[in-house]
Amino acid sequence: MAIFSVFAFMDIASGDWAVLGACLALAVATMLFIFYIRPDASDLAPHRSKLDQLLERRDTIYDNLRDLRFEYRSGKYSEGDFEAMKNSLENEAALVLAEIDQVTEAQVRRPRGVRPASAERSAP
């Protein structure tokens, strides 16, 4: 009778064993994912510089202007709407171009080290 009661206990708790097995499998899968999966090289790449972001934004604005002109010529926009959107995009492009100029000037104007006074005197 005692052997029968052990098997009866296992039958009653079989749902619990399934849940325990699922939790164990999830824990093992999580550990494998954390410790054995390596990130791609693109994930480790340095982030884009401010200049790269500005150049991408400039290109996007130019593409939007080109698309806007095409859609206006195809009759999708009225002349007033076209002029308003075109002026908005051109103003945004001007701001981005000004920022690009500031960033590139800041890179050009970096201090380059001071020449020693003796080098200036000996130069012809």
GROMACS .gro file of C-alpha atoms in nm:
model
  124
    1MET     CA    1   0.000   0.000   0.000
    2ALA     CA    2   0.289   0.237   0.073
    3ILE     CA    3   0.425   0.202  -0.280
    4PHE     CA    4   0.084   0.283  -0.419
    5SER     CA    5   0.060   0.601  -0.208
    6VAL     CA    6   0.400   0.723  -0.346
    7PHE     CA    7   0.279   0.679  -0.703
    8ALA     CA    8  -0.047   0.847  -0.615
    9PHE     CA    9   0.151   1.143  -0.478
   10MET     CA   10   0.350   1.166  -0.804
   11ASP     CA   11   0.028   1.164  -1.008
   12ILE     CA   12  -0.123   1.441  -0.801
   13ALA     CA   13   0.189   1.655  -0.819
   14SER     CA   14   0.264   1.593  -1.189
   15GLY     CA   15   0.131   1.942  -1.275
   16ASP     CA   16   0.374   2.089  -1.024
   17TRP     CA   17   0.661   1.894  -1.179
   18ALA     CA   18   0.572   2.036  -1.521
   19VAL     CA   19   0.579   2.390  -1.386
   20LEU     CA   20   0.909   2.324  -1.208
   21GLY     CA   21   1.057   2.178  -1.528
   22ALA     CA   22   0.941   2.479  -1.732
   23CYS     CA   23   1.096   2.720  -1.479
   24LEU     CA   24   1.421   2.525  -1.482
   25ALA     CA   25   1.432   2.528  -1.863
   26LEU     CA   26   1.366   2.904  -1.866
   27ALA     CA   27   1.644   2.963  -1.613
   28VAL     CA   28   1.891   2.757  -1.817
   29ALA     CA   29   1.793   2.939  -2.138
   30THR     CA   30   1.837   3.275  -1.966
   31MET     CA   31   2.182   3.183  -1.836
   32LEU     CA   32   2.290   3.062  -2.181
   33PHE     CA   33   2.164   3.384  -2.337
   34ILE     CA   34   2.344   3.604  -2.084
   35PHE     CA   35   2.678   3.427  -2.083
   36TYR     CA   36   2.718   3.263  -2.424
   37ILE     CA   37   2.559   3.495  -2.682
   38ARG     CA   38   2.804   3.762  -2.798
   39PRO     CA   39   2.692   4.103  -2.932
   40ASP     CA   40   2.742   4.193  -3.298
   41ALA     CA   41   3.030   4.416  -3.396
   42SER     CA   42   2.777   4.684  -3.496
   43ASP     CA   43   2.655   4.695  -3.135
   44LEU     CA   44   3.008   4.775  -3.022
   45ALA     CA   45   3.067   5.043  -3.288
   46PRO     CA   46   3.111   5.397  -3.163
   47HIS     CA   47   2.816   5.627  -3.179
   48ARG     CA   48   2.784   5.872  -3.464
   49SER     CA   49   2.939   6.214  -3.420
   50LYS     CA   50   2.738   6.534  -3.418
   51LEU     CA   51   2.867   6.614  -3.767
   52ASP     CA   52   2.745   6.278  -3.898
   53GLN     CA   53   2.403   6.340  -3.748
   54LEU     CA   54   2.384   6.687  -3.900
   55LEU     CA   55   2.493   6.564  -4.243
   56GLU     CA   56   2.227   6.293  -4.232
   57ARG     CA   57   1.966   6.550  -4.130
   58ARG     CA   58   2.074   6.778  -4.416
   59ASP     CA   59   2.039   6.495  -4.666
   60THR     CA   60   1.695   6.411  -4.530
   61ILE     CA   61   1.579   6.771  -4.568
   62TYR     CA   62   1.708   6.783  -4.926
   63ASP     CA   63   1.523   6.459  -5.003
   64ASN     CA   64   1.206   6.604  -4.851
   65LEU     CA   65   1.240   6.918  -5.064
   66ARG     CA   66   1.286   6.708  -5.378
   67ASP     CA   67   0.980   6.497  -5.290
   68LEU     CA   68   0.778   6.809  -5.211
   69ARG     CA   69   0.858   6.962  -5.551
   70PHE     CA   70   0.762   6.637  -5.725
   71GLU     CA   71   0.433   6.612  -5.537
   72TYR     CA   72   0.354   6.979  -5.610
   73ARG     CA   73   0.417   6.927  -5.982
   74SER     CA   74   0.192   6.621  -5.977
   75GLY     CA   75  -0.089   6.834  -5.832
   76LYS     CA   76  -0.099   6.693  -5.482
   77TYR     CA   77  -0.051   7.033  -5.310
   78SER     CA   78  -0.188   7.379  -5.374
   79GLU     CA   79   0.058   7.659  -5.441
   80GLY     CA   80   0.005   7.811  -5.095
   81ASP     CA   81   0.065   7.481  -4.917
   82PHE     CA   82   0.369   7.414  -5.132
   83GLU     CA   83   0.523   7.754  -5.057
   84ALA     CA   84   0.459   7.719  -4.682
   85MET     CA   85   0.614   7.371  -4.662
   86LYS     CA   86   0.902   7.470  -4.891
   87ASN     CA   87   0.982   7.776  -4.677
   88SER     CA   88   0.970   7.566  -4.362
   89LEU     CA   89   1.208   7.305  -4.507
   90GLU     CA   90   1.443   7.572  -4.645
   91ASN     CA   91   1.457   7.746  -4.306
   92GLU     CA   92   1.531   7.416  -4.136
   93ALA     CA   93   1.801   7.343  -4.395
   94ALA     CA   94   1.958   7.683  -4.330
   95LEU     CA   95   1.970   7.612  -3.956
   96VAL     CA   96   2.126   7.271  -4.013
   97LEU     CA   97   2.384   7.416  -4.253
   98ALA     CA   98   2.472   7.684  -3.997
   99GLU     CA   99   2.521   7.414  -3.734
  100ILE     CA  100   2.739   7.216  -3.975
  101ASP     CA  101   2.951   7.528  -4.028
  102GLN     CA  102   2.985   7.576  -3.653
  103VAL     CA  103   3.087   7.215  -3.597
  104THR     CA  104   3.340   7.213  -3.881
  105GLU     CA  105   3.486   7.549  -3.773
  106ALA     CA  106   3.522   7.417  -3.419
  107GLN     CA  107   3.713   7.119  -3.556
  108VAL     CA  108   3.937   7.340  -3.773
  109ARG     CA  109   4.009   7.591  -3.495
  110ARG     CA  110   4.141   7.335  -3.249
  111PRO     CA  111   4.462   7.452  -3.083
  112ARG     CA  112   4.759   7.294  -3.252
  113GLY     CA  113   5.031   7.348  -2.997
  114VAL     CA  114   5.246   7.653  -2.954
  115ARG     CA  115   5.563   7.689  -3.157
  116PRO     CA  116   5.866   7.764  -2.942
  117ALA     CA  117   6.003   8.117  -2.966
  118SER     CA  118   6.346   7.992  -3.080
  119ALA     CA  119   6.188   7.816  -3.381
  120GLU     CA  120   6.023   8.141  -3.491
  121ARG     CA  121   6.353   8.337  -3.478
  122SER     CA  122   6.553   8.075  -3.668
  123ALA     CA  123   6.295   8.044  -3.948
  124PRO     CA  124   6.394   8.244  -4.260
   0.00000   0.00000   0.00000
